[in-house]
PDB file of C-alpha atoms in Angstrom:
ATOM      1  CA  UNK I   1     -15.413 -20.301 -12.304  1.00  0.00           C
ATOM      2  CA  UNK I   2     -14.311 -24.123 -13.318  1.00  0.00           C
ATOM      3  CA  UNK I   3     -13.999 -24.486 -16.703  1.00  0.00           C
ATOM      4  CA  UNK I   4     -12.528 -27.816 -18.008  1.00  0.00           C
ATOM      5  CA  UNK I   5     -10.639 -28.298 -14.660  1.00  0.00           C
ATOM      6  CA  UNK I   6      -8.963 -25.137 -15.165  1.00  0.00           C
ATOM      7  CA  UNK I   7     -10.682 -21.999 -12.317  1.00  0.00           C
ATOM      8  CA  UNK I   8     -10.636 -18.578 -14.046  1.00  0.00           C
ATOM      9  CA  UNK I   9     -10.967 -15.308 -12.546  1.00  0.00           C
ATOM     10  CA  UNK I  10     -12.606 -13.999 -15.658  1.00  0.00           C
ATOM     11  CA  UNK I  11     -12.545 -15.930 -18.904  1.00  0.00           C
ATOM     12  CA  UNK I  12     -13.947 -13.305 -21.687  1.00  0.00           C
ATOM     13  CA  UNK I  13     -13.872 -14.209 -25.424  1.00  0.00           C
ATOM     14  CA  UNK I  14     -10.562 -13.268 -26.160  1.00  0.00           C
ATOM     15  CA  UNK I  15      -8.772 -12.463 -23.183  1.00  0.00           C
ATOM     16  CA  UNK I  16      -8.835 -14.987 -19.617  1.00  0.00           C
ATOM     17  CA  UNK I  17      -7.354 -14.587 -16.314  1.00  0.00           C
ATOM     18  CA  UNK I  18      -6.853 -17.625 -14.466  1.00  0.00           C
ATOM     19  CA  UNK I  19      -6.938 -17.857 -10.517  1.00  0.00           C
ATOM     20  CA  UNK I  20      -3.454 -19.264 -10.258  1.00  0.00           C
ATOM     21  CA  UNK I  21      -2.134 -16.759 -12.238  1.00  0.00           C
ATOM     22  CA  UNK I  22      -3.927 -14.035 -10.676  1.00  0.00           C
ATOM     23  CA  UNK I  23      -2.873 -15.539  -6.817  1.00  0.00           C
ATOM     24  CA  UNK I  24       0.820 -14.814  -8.207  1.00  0.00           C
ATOM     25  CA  UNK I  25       0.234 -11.295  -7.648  1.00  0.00           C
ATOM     26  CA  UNK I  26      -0.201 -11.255  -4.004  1.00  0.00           C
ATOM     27  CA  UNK I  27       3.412 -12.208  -3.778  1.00  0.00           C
ATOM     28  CA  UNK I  28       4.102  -8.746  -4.070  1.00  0.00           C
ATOM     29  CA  UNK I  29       1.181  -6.694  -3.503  1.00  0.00           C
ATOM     30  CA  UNK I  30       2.736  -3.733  -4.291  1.00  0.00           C
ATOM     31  CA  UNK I  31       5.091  -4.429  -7.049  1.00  0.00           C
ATOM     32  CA  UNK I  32       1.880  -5.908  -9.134  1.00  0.00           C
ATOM     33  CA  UNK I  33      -0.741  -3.319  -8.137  1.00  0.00           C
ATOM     34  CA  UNK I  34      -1.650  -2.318 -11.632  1.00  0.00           C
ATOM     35  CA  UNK I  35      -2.244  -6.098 -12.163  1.00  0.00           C
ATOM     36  CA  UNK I  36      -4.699  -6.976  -9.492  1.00  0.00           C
ATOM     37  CA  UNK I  37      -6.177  -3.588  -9.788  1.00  0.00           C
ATOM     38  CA  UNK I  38      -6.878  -3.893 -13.587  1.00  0.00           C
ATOM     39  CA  UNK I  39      -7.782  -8.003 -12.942  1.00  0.00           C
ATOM     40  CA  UNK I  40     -10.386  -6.847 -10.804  1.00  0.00           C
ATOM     41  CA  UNK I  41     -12.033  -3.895 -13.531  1.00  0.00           C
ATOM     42  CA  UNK I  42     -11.441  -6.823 -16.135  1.00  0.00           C
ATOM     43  CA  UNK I  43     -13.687  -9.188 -14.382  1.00  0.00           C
ATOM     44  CA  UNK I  44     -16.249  -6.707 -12.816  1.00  0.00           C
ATOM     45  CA  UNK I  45     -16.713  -5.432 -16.472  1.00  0.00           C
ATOM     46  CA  UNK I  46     -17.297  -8.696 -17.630  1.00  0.00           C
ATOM     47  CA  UNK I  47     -19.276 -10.095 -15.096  1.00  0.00           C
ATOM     48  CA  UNK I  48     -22.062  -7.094 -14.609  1.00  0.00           C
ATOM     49  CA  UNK I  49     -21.337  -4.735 -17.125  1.00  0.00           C
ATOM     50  CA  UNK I  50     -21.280  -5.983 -20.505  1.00  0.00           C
ATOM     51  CA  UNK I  51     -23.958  -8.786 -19.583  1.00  0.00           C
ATOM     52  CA  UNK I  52     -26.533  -6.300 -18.213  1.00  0.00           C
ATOM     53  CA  UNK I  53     -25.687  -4.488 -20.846  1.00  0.00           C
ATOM     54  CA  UNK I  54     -26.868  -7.510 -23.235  1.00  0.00           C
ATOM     55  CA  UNK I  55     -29.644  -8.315 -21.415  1.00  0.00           C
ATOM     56  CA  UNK I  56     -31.000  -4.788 -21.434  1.00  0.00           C
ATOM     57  CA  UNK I  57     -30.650  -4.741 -25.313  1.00  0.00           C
ATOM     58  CA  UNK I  58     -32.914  -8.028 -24.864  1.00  0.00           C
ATOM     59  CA  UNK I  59     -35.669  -6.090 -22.594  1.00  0.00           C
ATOM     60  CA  UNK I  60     -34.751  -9.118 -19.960  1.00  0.00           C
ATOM     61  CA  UNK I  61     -35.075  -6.067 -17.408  1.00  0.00           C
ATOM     62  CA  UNK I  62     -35.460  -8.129 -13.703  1.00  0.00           C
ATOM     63  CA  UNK I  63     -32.638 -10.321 -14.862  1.00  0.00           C
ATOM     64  CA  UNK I  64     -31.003  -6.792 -15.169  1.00  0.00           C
ATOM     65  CA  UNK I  65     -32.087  -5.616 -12.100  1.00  0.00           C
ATOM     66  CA  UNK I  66     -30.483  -8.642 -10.068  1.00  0.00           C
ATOM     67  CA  UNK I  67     -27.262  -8.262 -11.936  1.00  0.00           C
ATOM     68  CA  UNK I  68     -27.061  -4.547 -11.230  1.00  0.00           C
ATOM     69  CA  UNK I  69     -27.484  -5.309  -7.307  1.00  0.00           C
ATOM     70  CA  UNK I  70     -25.032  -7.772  -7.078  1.00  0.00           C
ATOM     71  CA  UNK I  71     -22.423  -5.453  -8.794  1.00  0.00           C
ATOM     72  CA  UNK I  72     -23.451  -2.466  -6.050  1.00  0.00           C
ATOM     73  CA  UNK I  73     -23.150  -5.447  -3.354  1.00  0.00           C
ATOM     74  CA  UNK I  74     -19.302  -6.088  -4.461  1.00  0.00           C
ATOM     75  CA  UNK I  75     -18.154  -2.536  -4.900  1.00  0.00           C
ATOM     76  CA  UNK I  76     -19.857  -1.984  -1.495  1.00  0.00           C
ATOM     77  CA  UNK I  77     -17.702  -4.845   0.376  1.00  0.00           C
ATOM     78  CA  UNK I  78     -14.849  -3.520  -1.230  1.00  0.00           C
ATOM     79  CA  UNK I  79     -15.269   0.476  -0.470  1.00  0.00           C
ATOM     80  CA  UNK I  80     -15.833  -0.551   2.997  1.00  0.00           C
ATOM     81  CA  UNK I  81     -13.715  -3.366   3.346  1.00  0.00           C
ATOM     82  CA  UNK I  82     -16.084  -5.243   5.464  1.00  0.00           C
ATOM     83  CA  UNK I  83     -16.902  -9.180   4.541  1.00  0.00           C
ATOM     84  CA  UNK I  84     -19.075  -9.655   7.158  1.00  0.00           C
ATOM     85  CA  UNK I  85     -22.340 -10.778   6.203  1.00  0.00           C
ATOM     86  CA  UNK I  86     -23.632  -8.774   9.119  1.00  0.00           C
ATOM     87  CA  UNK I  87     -22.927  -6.074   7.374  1.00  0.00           C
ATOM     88  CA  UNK I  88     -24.281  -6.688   4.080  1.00  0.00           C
ATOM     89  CA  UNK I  89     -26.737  -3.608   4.438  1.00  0.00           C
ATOM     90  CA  UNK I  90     -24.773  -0.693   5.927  1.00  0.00           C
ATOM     91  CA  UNK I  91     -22.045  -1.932   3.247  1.00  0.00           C
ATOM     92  CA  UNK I  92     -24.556  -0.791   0.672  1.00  0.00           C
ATOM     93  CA  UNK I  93     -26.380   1.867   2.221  1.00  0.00           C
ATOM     94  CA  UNK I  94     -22.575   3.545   2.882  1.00  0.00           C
ATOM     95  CA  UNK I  95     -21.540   2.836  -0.414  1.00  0.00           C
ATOM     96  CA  UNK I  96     -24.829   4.094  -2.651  1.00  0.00           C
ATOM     97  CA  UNK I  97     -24.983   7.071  -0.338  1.00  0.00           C
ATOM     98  CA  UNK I  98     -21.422   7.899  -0.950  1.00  0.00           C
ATOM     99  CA  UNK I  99     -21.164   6.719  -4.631  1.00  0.00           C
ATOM    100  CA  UNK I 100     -23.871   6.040  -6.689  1.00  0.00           C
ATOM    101  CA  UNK I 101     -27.189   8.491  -5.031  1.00  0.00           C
ATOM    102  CA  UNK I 102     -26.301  11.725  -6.597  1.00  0.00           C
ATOM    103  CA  UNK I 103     -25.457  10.124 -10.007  1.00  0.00           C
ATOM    104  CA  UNK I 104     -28.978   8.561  -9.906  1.00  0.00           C
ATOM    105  CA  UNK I 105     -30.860  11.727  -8.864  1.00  0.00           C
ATOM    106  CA  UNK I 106     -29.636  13.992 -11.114  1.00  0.00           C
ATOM    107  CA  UNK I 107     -29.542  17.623 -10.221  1.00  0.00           C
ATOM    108  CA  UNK I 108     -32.750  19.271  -9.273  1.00  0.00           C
ATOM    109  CA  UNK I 109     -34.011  15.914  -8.084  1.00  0.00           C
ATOM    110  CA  UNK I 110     -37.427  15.945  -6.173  1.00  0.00           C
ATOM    111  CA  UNK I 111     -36.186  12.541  -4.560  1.00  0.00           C
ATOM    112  CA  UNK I 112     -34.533  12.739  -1.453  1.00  0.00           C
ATOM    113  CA  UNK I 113     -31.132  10.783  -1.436  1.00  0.00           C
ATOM    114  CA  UNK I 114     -31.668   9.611   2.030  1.00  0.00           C
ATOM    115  CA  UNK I 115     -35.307   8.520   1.325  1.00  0.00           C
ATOM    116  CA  UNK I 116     -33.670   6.774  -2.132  1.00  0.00           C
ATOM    117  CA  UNK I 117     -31.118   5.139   0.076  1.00  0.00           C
ATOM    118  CA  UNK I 118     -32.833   3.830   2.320  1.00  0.00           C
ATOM    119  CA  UNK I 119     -36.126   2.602  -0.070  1.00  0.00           C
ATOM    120  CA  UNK I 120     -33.115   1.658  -2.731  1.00  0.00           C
ATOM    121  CA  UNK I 121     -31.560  -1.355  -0.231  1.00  0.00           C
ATOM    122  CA  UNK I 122     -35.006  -2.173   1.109  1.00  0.00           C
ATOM    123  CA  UNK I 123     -37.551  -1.968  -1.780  1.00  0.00           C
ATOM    124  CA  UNK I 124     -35.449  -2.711  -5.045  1.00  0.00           C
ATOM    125  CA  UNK I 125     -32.056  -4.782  -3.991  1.00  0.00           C
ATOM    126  CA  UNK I 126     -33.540  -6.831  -1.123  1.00  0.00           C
ATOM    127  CA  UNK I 127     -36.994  -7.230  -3.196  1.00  0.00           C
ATOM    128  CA  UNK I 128     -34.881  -8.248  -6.335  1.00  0.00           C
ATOM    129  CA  UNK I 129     -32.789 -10.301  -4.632  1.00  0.00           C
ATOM    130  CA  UNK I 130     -35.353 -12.521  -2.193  1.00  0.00           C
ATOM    131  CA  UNK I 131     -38.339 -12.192  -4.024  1.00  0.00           C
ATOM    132  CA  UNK I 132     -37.190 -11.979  -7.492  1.00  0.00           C
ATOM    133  CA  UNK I 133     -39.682  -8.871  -8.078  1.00  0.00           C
ATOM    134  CA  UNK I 134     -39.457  -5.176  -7.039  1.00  0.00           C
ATOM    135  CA  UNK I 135     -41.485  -3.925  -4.382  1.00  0.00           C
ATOM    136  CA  UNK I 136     -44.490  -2.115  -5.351  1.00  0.00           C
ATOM    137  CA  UNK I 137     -43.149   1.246  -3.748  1.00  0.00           C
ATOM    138  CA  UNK I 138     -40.392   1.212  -6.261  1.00  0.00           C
ATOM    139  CA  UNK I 139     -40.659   0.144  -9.979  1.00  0.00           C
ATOM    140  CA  UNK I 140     -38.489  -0.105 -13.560  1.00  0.00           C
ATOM    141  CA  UNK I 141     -39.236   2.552 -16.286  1.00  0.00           C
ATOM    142  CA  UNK I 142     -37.435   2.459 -19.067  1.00  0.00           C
ATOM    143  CA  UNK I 143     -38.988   5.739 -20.768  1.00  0.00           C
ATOM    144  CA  UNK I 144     -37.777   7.884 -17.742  1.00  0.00           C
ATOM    145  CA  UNK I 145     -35.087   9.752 -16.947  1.00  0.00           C
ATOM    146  CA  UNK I 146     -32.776   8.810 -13.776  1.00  0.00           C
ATOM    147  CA  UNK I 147     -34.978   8.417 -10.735  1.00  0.00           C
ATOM    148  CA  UNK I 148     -37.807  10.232  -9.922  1.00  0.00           C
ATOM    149  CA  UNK I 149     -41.394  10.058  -8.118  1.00  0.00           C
ATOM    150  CA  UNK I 150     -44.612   8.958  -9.782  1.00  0.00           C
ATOM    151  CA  UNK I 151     -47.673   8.810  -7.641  1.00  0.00           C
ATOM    152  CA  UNK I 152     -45.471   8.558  -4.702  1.00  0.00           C
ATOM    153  CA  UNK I 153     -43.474   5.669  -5.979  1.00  0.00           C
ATOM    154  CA  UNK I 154     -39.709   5.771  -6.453  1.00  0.00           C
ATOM    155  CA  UNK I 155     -39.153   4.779 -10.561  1.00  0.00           C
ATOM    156  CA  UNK I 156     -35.941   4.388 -12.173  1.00  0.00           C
ATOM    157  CA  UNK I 157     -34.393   3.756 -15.818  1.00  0.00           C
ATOM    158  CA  UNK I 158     -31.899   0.896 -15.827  1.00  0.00           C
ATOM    159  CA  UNK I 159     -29.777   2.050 -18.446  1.00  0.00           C
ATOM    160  CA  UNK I 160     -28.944   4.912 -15.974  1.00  0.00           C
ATOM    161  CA  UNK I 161     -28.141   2.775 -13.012  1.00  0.00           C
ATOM    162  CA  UNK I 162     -25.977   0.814 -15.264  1.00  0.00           C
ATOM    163  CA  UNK I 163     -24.105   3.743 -16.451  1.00  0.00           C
ATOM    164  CA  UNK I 164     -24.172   4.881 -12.529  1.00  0.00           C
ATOM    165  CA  UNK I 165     -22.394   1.785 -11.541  1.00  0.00           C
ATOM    166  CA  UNK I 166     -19.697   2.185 -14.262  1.00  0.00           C
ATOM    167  CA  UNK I 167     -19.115   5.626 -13.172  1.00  0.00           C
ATOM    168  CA  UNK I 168     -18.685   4.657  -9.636  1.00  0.00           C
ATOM    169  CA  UNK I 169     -16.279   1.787 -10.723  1.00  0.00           C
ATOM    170  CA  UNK I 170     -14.406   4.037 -12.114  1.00  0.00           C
ATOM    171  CA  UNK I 171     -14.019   6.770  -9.885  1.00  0.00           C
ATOM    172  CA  UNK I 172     -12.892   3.318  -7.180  1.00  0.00           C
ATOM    173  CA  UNK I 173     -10.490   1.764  -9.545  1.00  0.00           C
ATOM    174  CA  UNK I 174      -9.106   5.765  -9.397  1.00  0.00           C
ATOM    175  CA  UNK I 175      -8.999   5.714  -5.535  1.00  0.00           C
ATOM    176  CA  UNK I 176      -7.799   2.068  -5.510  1.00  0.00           C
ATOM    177  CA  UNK I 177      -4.302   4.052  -7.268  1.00  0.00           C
ATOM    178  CA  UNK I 178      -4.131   7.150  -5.478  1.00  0.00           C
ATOM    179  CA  UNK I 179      -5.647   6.333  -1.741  1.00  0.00           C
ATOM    180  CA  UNK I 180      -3.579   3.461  -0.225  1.00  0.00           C
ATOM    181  CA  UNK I 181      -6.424   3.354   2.513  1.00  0.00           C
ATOM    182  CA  UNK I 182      -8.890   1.788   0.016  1.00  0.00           C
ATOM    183  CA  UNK I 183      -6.202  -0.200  -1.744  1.00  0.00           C
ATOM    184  CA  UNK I 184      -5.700  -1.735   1.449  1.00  0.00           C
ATOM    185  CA  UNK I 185      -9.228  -2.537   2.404  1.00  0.00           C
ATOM    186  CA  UNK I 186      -9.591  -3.966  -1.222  1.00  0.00           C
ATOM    187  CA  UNK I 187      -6.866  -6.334  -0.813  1.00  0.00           C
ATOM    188  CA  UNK I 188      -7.766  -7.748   2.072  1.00  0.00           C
ATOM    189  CA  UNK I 189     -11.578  -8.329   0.598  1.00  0.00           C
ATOM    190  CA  UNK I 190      -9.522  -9.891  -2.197  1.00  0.00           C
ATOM    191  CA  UNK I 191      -7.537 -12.054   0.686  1.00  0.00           C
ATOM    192  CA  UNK I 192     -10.718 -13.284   2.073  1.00  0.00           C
ATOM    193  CA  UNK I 193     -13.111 -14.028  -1.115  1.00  0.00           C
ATOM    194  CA  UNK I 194     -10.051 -16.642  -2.904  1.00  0.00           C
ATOM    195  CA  UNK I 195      -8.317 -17.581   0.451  1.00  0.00           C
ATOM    196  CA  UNK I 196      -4.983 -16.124  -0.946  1.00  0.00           C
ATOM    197  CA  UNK I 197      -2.909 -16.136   1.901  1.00  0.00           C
ATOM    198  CA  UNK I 198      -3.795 -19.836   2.701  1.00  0.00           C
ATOM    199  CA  UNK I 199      -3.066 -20.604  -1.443  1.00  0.00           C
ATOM    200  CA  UNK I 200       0.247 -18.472  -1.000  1.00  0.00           C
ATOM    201  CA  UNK I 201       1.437 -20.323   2.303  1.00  0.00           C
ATOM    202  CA  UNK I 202       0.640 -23.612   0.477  1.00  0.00           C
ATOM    203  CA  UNK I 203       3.197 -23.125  -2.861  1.00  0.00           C
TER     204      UNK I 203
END
């Protein structure tokens, strides 16, 4: 983001993170870990988080909804390490099977995770996304209770995917420290989204 000629990673009300400062890092991947690790949670917190979070106070729910997506897009590239907008989809679909279906269901759940999957990518993100509306095989309750079936259509509570998303960011930001096989597909998402090795060989 450009603000007054200056391009932030994140720029929150009392903390920023500027995108020349933040290139730094790559340097030394692994002597600043912690930093680009905790850069990235700074920003994603910031960016989907605490706004849907704001704008579900406000009952701006499709607003919401779009927000939410796009934060499940980016952890998706980033679990699978996989910029290809080819692979947009099975990015997803891996990622919410992996991370995010059983925190939605619940235990107990009369939906089946491959059926919410599947009718997740197709009939809420892609719907939200292109058509700025939810298909009308899956719809926004707020008075519910993670996801579950009403008249054979898939309904879910924002608030919970919200919190679902959180969890899953930070059960990643755990794996980005422990597994060096998602650190390393992170980074080189990183690489690709700001250019860094081009700004690196440039200095």
């Amino acid at each position: 983001m450009r603000v007054e000629n200056h391009i932030y990673i994140y720029k929150g009300p009392t903390d920023e993170m500027k995108l020349e400062e933040y290139i730094n890092y790559f340097s030394n991947v692994d002597e600043n870990k912690e930093e680009i690790i905790n850069t990235f949670k700074k920003k994603f917190e910031y960016d989907f988080l605490e706004s849907s979070q704001l704008l579900i106070e406000n009952n701006y729910l499709y607003p919401v909804s779009m927000i939410l997506v796009n934060s499940i897009d980016t952890l998706a590239k980033h679990f699978t390490g996989n910029c290809s907008h080819k692979k947009i989809g099975d990015n997803f679909e891996e990622f919410f099977r992996m991370e995010l279906g059983e925190k939605l269901c619940g235990e107990n759940s009369e939906v089946d995770l491959e059926t919410l999957v599947e009718q997740f990518y197709k009939e809420f993100r892609c719907s939200i996304t292109h058509s700025n509306s939810t298909s009308l095989q899956f719809t926004i309750d707020e008075q519910i209770s993670k996801v579950c079936l009403q008249d054979n259509i898939l309904v879910i509570n924002l608030k919970d995917l919200r919190e679902s998303i959180g969890r899953a960011l930070d059960e990643y930001i755990n794996l980005l420290r422990t597994d060096n096989t998602y650190f390393k597909k992170f980074i080189k998402v990183q690489k690709k989204i700001y250019n860094i090795k081009k700004r690196i060989s440039t200095k």
